[in-house]
Every structure is written in C-alpha cells, then in structure tokens.
C-alpha positions as YAML, in Angstrom:
chain: A
units: angstrom
residues:
- id: 1
  name: MET
  ca: [-173.50, 69.78, -45.30]
- id: 2
  name: THR
  ca: [-170.24, 71.21, -44.06]
- id: 3
  name: ALA
  ca: [-167.33, 68.80, -44.20]
- id: 4
  name: PRO
  ca: [-165.78, 68.05, -40.82]
- id: 5
  name: SER
  ca: [-162.53, 69.87, -40.19]
- id: 6
  name: ALA
  ca: [-159.43, 67.74, -40.38]
- id: 7
  name: ALA
  ca: [-157.95, 66.81, -37.02]
- id: 8
  name: ALA
  ca: [-154.57, 68.28, -36.23]
- id: 9
  name: PRO
  ca: [-151.85, 65.72, -36.88]
- id: 10
  name: ALA
  ca: [-150.35, 64.02, -33.85]
- id: 11
  name: PHE
  ca: [-146.58, 63.91, -33.71]
- id: 12
  name: ALA
  ca: [-144.81, 61.02, -32.03]
- id: 13
  name: PRO
  ca: [-141.88, 61.61, -29.68]
- id: 14
  name: SER
  ca: [-138.46, 60.63, -30.96]
- id: 15
  name: HIS
  ca: [-138.12, 57.75, -28.46]
- id: 16
  name: PRO
  ca: [-140.50, 55.13, -27.01]
- id: 17
  name: ASP
  ca: [-140.08, 56.04, -23.32]
- id: 18
  name: SER
  ca: [-141.11, 59.67, -23.73]
- id: 19
  name: ARG
  ca: [-143.29, 61.31, -21.08]
- id: 20
  name: LEU
  ca: [-144.29, 64.17, -23.39]
- id: 21
  name: ALA
  ca: [-147.87, 64.59, -24.52]
- id: 22
  name: ALA
  ca: [-148.34, 64.40, -28.28]
- id: 23
  name: ASP
  ca: [-149.92, 67.86, -28.41]
- id: 24
  name: TRP
  ca: [-146.72, 69.39, -26.98]
- id: 25
  name: LEU
  ca: [-144.90, 68.33, -30.16]
- id: 26
  name: PHE
  ca: [-146.75, 70.56, -32.62]
- id: 27
  name: LEU
  ca: [-143.51, 72.28, -33.69]
- id: 28
  name: HIS
  ca: [-142.27, 68.94, -35.06]
- id: 29
  name: ALA
  ca: [-144.42, 69.77, -38.08]
- id: 30
  name: GLN
  ca: [-141.84, 72.45, -38.95]
- id: 31
  name: VAL
  ca: [-138.70, 70.94, -37.43]
- id: 32
  name: PRO
  ca: [-139.04, 67.13, -37.29]
- id: 33
  name: PRO
  ca: [-136.25, 65.13, -35.61]
- id: 34
  name: ALA
  ca: [-135.20, 63.72, -38.98]
- id: 35
  name: LYS
  ca: [-134.02, 67.22, -39.95]
- id: 36
  name: TRP
  ca: [-132.03, 67.95, -36.81]
- id: 37
  name: PRO
  ca: [-128.70, 66.63, -38.16]
- id: 38
  name: ALA
  ca: [-128.93, 69.24, -40.94]
- id: 39
  name: LEU
  ca: [-129.44, 72.22, -38.59]
- id: 40
  name: PRO
  ca: [-126.82, 74.98, -39.05]
- id: 41
  name: SER
  ca: [-123.82, 74.22, -36.89]
- id: 42
  name: PHE
  ca: [-123.64, 77.85, -35.71]
- id: 43
  name: GLY
  ca: [-127.23, 77.88, -34.47]
- id: 44
  name: ALA
  ca: [-128.56, 77.52, -30.94]
- id: 45
  name: ALA
  ca: [-130.33, 74.23, -31.69]
- id: 46
  name: ALA
  ca: [-127.19, 72.49, -32.97]
- id: 47
  name: SER
  ca: [-125.18, 73.90, -30.06]
- id: 48
  name: TRP
  ca: [-127.76, 72.52, -27.63]
- id: 49
  name: LEU
  ca: [-127.54, 69.09, -29.25]
- id: 50
  name: GLY
  ca: [-123.76, 69.28, -29.03]
- id: 51
  name: MET
  ca: [-123.97, 70.09, -25.32]
- id: 52
  name: HIS
  ca: [-126.21, 67.09, -24.79]
- id: 53
  name: ALA
  ca: [-123.83, 64.88, -26.75]
- id: 54
  name: SER
  ca: [-121.00, 65.92, -24.43]
- id: 55
  name: LEU
  ca: [-123.15, 65.14, -21.37]
- id: 56
  name: ARG
  ca: [-123.97, 61.69, -22.75]
- id: 57
  name: LYS
  ca: [-120.27, 61.13, -23.41]
- id: 58
  name: GLY
  ca: [-119.31, 62.08, -19.85]
- id: 59
  name: GLN
  ca: [-121.98, 59.86, -18.33]
- id: 60
  name: GLY
  ca: [-120.94, 57.03, -20.62]
- id: 61
  name: GLU
  ca: [-117.30, 57.36, -19.52]
- id: 62
  name: LEU
  ca: [-118.34, 56.97, -15.89]
- id: 63
  name: GLU
  ca: [-120.42, 53.89, -16.72]
- id: 64
  name: GLN
  ca: [-117.55, 52.38, -18.71]
- id: 65
  name: LEU
  ca: [-115.02, 52.92, -15.92]
- id: 66
  name: SER
  ca: [-117.39, 51.25, -13.48]
- id: 67
  name: ARG
  ca: [-117.98, 48.28, -15.79]
- id: 68
  name: ASP
  ca: [-114.28, 47.91, -16.46]
- id: 69
  name: TYR
  ca: [-113.44, 47.78, -12.76]
- id: 70
  name: LEU
  ca: [-116.19, 45.28, -11.93]
- id: 71
  name: ALA
  ca: [-115.05, 43.12, -14.85]
- id: 72
  name: GLN
  ca: [-111.44, 43.32, -13.54]
- id: 73
  name: ARG
  ca: [-110.22, 45.19, -16.61]
- id: 74
  name: LEU
  ca: [-109.01, 48.04, -14.36]
- id: 75
  name: ASP
  ca: [-107.12, 47.87, -11.11]
- id: 76
  name: TRP
  ca: [-108.39, 49.73, -8.07]
- id: 77
  name: ARG
  ca: [-105.86, 52.57, -8.30]
- id: 78
  name: ASP
  ca: [-106.65, 53.44, -11.91]
- id: 79
  name: TYR
  ca: [-110.38, 53.03, -11.38]
- id: 80
  name: ARG
  ca: [-110.41, 55.26, -8.33]
- id: 81
  name: GLN
  ca: [-108.28, 58.03, -9.80]
- id: 82
  name: ARG
  ca: [-109.95, 58.09, -13.21]
- id: 83
  name: LEU
  ca: [-113.51, 57.87, -11.87]
- id: 84
  name: LEU
  ca: [-112.96, 60.76, -9.47]
- id: 85
  name: GLN
  ca: [-111.41, 62.89, -12.20]
- id: 86
  name: VAL
  ca: [-114.10, 62.23, -14.82]
- id: 87
  name: ALA
  ca: [-116.90, 62.64, -12.27]
- id: 88
  name: ALA
  ca: [-115.62, 66.03, -11.14]
- id: 89
  name: LEU
  ca: [-115.54, 67.35, -14.71]
- id: 90
  name: HIS
  ca: [-118.81, 65.74, -15.80]
- id: 91
  name: TYR
  ca: [-120.95, 66.82, -12.87]
- id: 92
  name: SER
  ca: [-119.56, 70.36, -12.98]
- id: 93
  name: HIS
  ca: [-120.57, 70.46, -16.65]
- id: 94
  name: LEU
  ca: [-124.02, 69.06, -15.90]
- id: 95
  name: HIS
  ca: [-124.62, 71.47, -13.00]
- id: 96
  name: GLY
  ca: [-123.66, 74.42, -15.22]
- id: 97
  name: HIS
  ca: [-125.96, 73.32, -18.02]
- id: 98
  name: HIS
  ca: [-128.95, 72.83, -15.71]
- id: 99
  name: ARG
  ca: [-128.34, 76.14, -13.94]
- id: 100
  name: ASN
  ca: [-128.34, 77.96, -17.27]
- id: 101
  name: GLU
  ca: [-131.60, 76.24, -18.19]
- id: 102
  name: ASP
  ca: [-133.24, 77.06, -14.85]
- id: 103
  name: VAL
  ca: [-132.17, 80.72, -14.76]
- id: 104
  name: HIS
  ca: [-132.05, 81.76, -18.42]
- id: 105
  name: ALA
  ca: [-133.13, 79.29, -21.09]
- id: 106
  name: PHE
  ca: [-136.35, 77.74, -19.80]
- id: 107
  name: PRO
  ca: [-137.97, 81.06, -18.73]
- id: 108
  name: ARG
  ca: [-137.19, 82.52, -22.15]
- id: 109
  name: LEU
  ca: [-138.46, 79.43, -23.98]
- id: 110
  name: ARG
  ca: [-141.68, 79.55, -21.96]
- id: 111
  name: GLN
  ca: [-142.18, 83.12, -23.15]
- id: 112
  name: LEU
  ca: [-141.58, 82.08, -26.74]
- id: 113
  name: GLN
  ca: [-143.95, 79.09, -26.58]
- id: 114
  name: PRO
  ca: [-146.50, 79.39, -23.74]
- id: 115
  name: ARG
  ca: [-148.26, 76.25, -25.04]
- id: 116
  name: LEU
  ca: [-145.25, 74.23, -23.86]
- id: 117
  name: ALA
  ca: [-145.45, 75.39, -20.23]
- id: 118
  name: ARG
  ca: [-146.46, 71.96, -18.90]
- id: 119
  name: GLY
  ca: [-143.57, 70.35, -20.75]
- id: 120
  name: PHE
  ca: [-141.11, 72.73, -19.12]
- id: 121
  name: GLU
  ca: [-142.66, 71.96, -15.74]
- id: 122
  name: LEU
  ca: [-141.82, 68.30, -16.36]
- id: 123
  name: LEU
  ca: [-138.22, 69.18, -17.30]
- id: 124
  name: ASP
  ca: [-137.89, 71.38, -14.20]
- id: 125
  name: ALA
  ca: [-139.06, 68.48, -12.03]
- id: 126
  name: ASP
  ca: [-136.47, 66.26, -13.72]
- id: 127
  name: HIS
  ca: [-133.73, 68.65, -12.65]
- id: 128
  name: GLY
  ca: [-134.72, 68.22, -9.02]
- id: 129
  name: HIS
  ca: [-134.76, 64.44, -9.31]
- id: 130
  name: ILE
  ca: [-131.43, 64.34, -11.13]
- id: 131
  name: GLU
  ca: [-129.88, 66.57, -8.46]
- id: 132
  name: GLN
  ca: [-131.00, 64.10, -5.79]
- id: 133
  name: GLN
  ca: [-129.31, 61.30, -7.70]
- id: 134
  name: ILE
  ca: [-126.14, 63.33, -8.12]
- id: 135
  name: ARG
  ca: [-126.03, 63.98, -4.36]
- id: 136
  name: ARG
  ca: [-126.25, 60.22, -3.78]
- id: 137
  name: ILE
  ca: [-123.40, 59.67, -6.24]
- id: 138
  name: GLN
  ca: [-121.35, 62.50, -4.75]
- id: 139
  name: ASP
  ca: [-121.67, 60.95, -1.28]
- id: 140
  name: LEU
  ca: [-120.32, 57.68, -2.65]
- id: 141
  name: LEU
  ca: [-117.54, 59.51, -4.48]
- id: 142
  name: ALA
  ca: [-116.58, 61.17, -1.19]
- id: 143
  name: ASP
  ca: [-116.26, 57.70, 0.32]
- id: 144
  name: LEU
  ca: [-114.17, 56.63, -2.66]
- id: 145
  name: ARG
  ca: [-111.91, 59.66, -2.23]
- id: 146
  name: GLN
  ca: [-111.18, 58.59, 1.35]
- id: 147
  name: ARG
  ca: [-110.10, 55.10, 0.32]
- id: 148
  name: PRO
  ca: [-106.36, 54.67, -0.29]
- id: 149
  name: ASP
  ca: [-105.03, 53.44, -3.62]
- id: 150
  name: ASN
  ca: [-103.93, 50.16, -2.09]
- id: 151
  name: ALA
  ca: [-107.24, 49.23, -0.35]
- id: 152
  name: PRO
  ca: [-109.85, 48.05, -2.88]
- id: 153
  name: ASP
  ca: [-113.47, 48.20, -1.75]
- id: 154
  name: ALA
  ca: [-115.63, 46.00, -3.97]
- id: 155
  name: ALA
  ca: [-118.82, 46.79, -2.04]
- id: 156
  name: LEU
  ca: [-118.35, 50.52, -2.54]
- id: 157
  name: ALA
  ca: [-117.66, 50.02, -6.25]
- id: 158
  name: ALA
  ca: [-120.88, 47.99, -6.55]
- id: 159
  name: ARG
  ca: [-122.91, 50.71, -4.82]
- id: 160
  name: LEU
  ca: [-121.40, 53.31, -7.11]
- id: 161
  name: ASP
  ca: [-122.23, 51.21, -10.14]
- id: 162
  name: ASP
  ca: [-125.88, 50.95, -9.05]
- id: 163
  name: ALA
  ca: [-126.07, 54.70, -8.46]
- id: 164
  name: LEU
  ca: [-124.46, 55.49, -11.82]
- id: 165
  name: ARG
  ca: [-126.86, 53.18, -13.64]
- id: 166
  name: ASP
  ca: [-129.85, 54.82, -12.01]
- id: 167
  name: GLY
  ca: [-128.45, 58.25, -12.80]
- id: 168
  name: SER
  ca: [-127.84, 57.31, -16.41]
- id: 169
  name: ARG
  ca: [-131.39, 56.08, -16.95]
- id: 170
  name: TRP
  ca: [-132.86, 59.34, -15.69]
- id: 171
  name: LEU
  ca: [-130.35, 61.58, -17.42]
- id: 172
  name: TYR
  ca: [-130.73, 59.94, -20.83]
- id: 173
  name: LEU
  ca: [-134.53, 60.03, -20.58]
- id: 174
  name: HIS
  ca: [-134.44, 63.69, -19.55]
- id: 175
  name: LEU
  ca: [-132.09, 64.67, -22.38]
- id: 176
  name: MET
  ca: [-134.27, 62.98, -25.02]
- id: 177
  name: ASP
  ca: [-137.48, 64.56, -23.75]
- id: 178
  name: GLU
  ca: [-135.78, 67.94, -23.49]
- id: 179
  name: GLU
  ca: [-134.57, 67.72, -27.07]
- id: 180
  name: ASP
  ca: [-138.04, 66.86, -28.35]
- id: 181
  name: LEU
  ca: [-139.43, 69.93, -26.63]
- id: 182
  name: VAL
  ca: [-136.61, 72.45, -27.01]
- id: 183
  name: ILE
  ca: [-134.85, 71.82, -30.32]
- id: 184
  name: PRO
  ca: [-137.74, 72.90, -32.58]
- id: 185
  name: VAL
  ca: [-138.17, 76.13, -30.59]
- id: 186
  name: LEU
  ca: [-134.47, 76.94, -30.82]
- id: 187
  name: ALA
  ca: [-134.29, 76.05, -34.50]
- id: 188
  name: LEU
  ca: [-137.20, 78.33, -35.41]
- id: 189
  name: GLU
  ca: [-135.89, 81.18, -33.26]
- id: 190
  name: SER
  ca: [-132.49, 80.88, -34.91]
- id: 191
  name: GLU
  ca: [-133.85, 81.40, -38.42]
- id: 192
  name: PRO
  ca: [-131.88, 84.25, -40.02]
- id: 193
  name: TRP
  ca: [-134.89, 86.52, -40.61]
- id: 194
  name: ARG
  ca: [-135.81, 86.59, -36.92]
- id: 195
  name: ALA
  ca: [-134.47, 89.40, -34.77]
- id: 196
  name: ASN
  ca: [-132.26, 88.06, -32.00]
- id: 197
  name: THR
  ca: [-131.80, 90.83, -29.48]
- id: 198
  name: ALA
  ca: [-132.53, 88.80, -26.36]
- id: 199
  name: SER
  ca: [-129.97, 87.16, -24.13]
- id: 200
  name: PRO
  ca: [-128.46, 84.00, -25.62]
- id: 201
  name: LEU
  ca: [-130.24, 80.76, -24.72]
- id: 202
  name: ILE
  ca: [-127.14, 78.60, -24.40]
...
C-alpha cells in the first residue's frame, strides 16, 4: 500500500490579526520572519522593512502629539504647529510609498509570484481604504490650519485623535500583512546569484 503523501506545512502569519490565508505564506519556509533581522542591509527586503519602520515612526509621532495635547502636556500652539508639520511630511512619505507599490512594485511582485495574486488584491484594497482615512484626516488638518494659535479647539482635537487612531489601526495592520507577503519574495529575489536587470522594486 502506498503511503499517503505528507501534507504541505502550514505557515502562520507573524501577527494574530492577519487577514492572509496560510497557503499564501509558502515562502516563509525559505525566509521565515525570525530570519528577517539578519537580511543583508543593502538588499531590497531590508530596505522595505526600513521604509515601513519610518512609516510606523511617523504615525506614532502623530499619535503621541495628539495624546500629549489631550493630556495637557502640550499647549495649543505647539500642538497645532507640530502636528501640521509632522502630518505633512508623514503623509507625503506614505503617499509616495503607496504610489510606488501601485505602479511599480506590486505588478512586478505579481509577475514573480503569481500564486500570491489574491494577497496583492487585498493589499491593493487596503490602499484605497487607507486613502479614504487620510482624506478624512486631511480635512480635519485643514480645519486645524485655519484655527489661530491663540484659539484652542478641544472638539477638533478630539475628532483628530479619533481619526488618527482609526488610521493607525488600519495602517499597522496593512504594514504587517504586507511584510508577511512581500519580504520573502524580495529576499529571495535579492539573492546574489539571481540576475537583477528589472526596474528596482523600492
């Protein structure tokens, strides 16, 4: 009697809230998350992780400024000026990263790993949802920009805090799912014996 073939191992996402199917994570067999910190610093995978770290840092700065104002650790003038400055830099950075993914990186990654097409569809849909949240935040920031430095608006600050919290939840979830899907592909494509004549992915 022929022995039954062994089932392919299932790989768990790197975080408990993942929306990725286990069978989309087959490349974790070669590049598990535990090995990501040791990826070559000059490679595309490590650069992608560094980009995500900078996006988390920018989002975290916005959250901290909001918390500090609501806890009366910042006065209105400093809160207003610093939040507007950080938001302008952060959302420009985020827009640029997502545009590169939409136009260059995701189409190329789909070609490299057609089995991951449904995962990239999920990430594409995230971009649309995140953009809607950013528009909500930008509308509130426009209101904040119109307020003078000597006229605190606690209700506006509270609405901004709610919007930033919602935005953070979606952004952090998206970044983690994206890393689970993308980092193994980038790491394998960056191996030194592979030809790399295509356009850069980051």
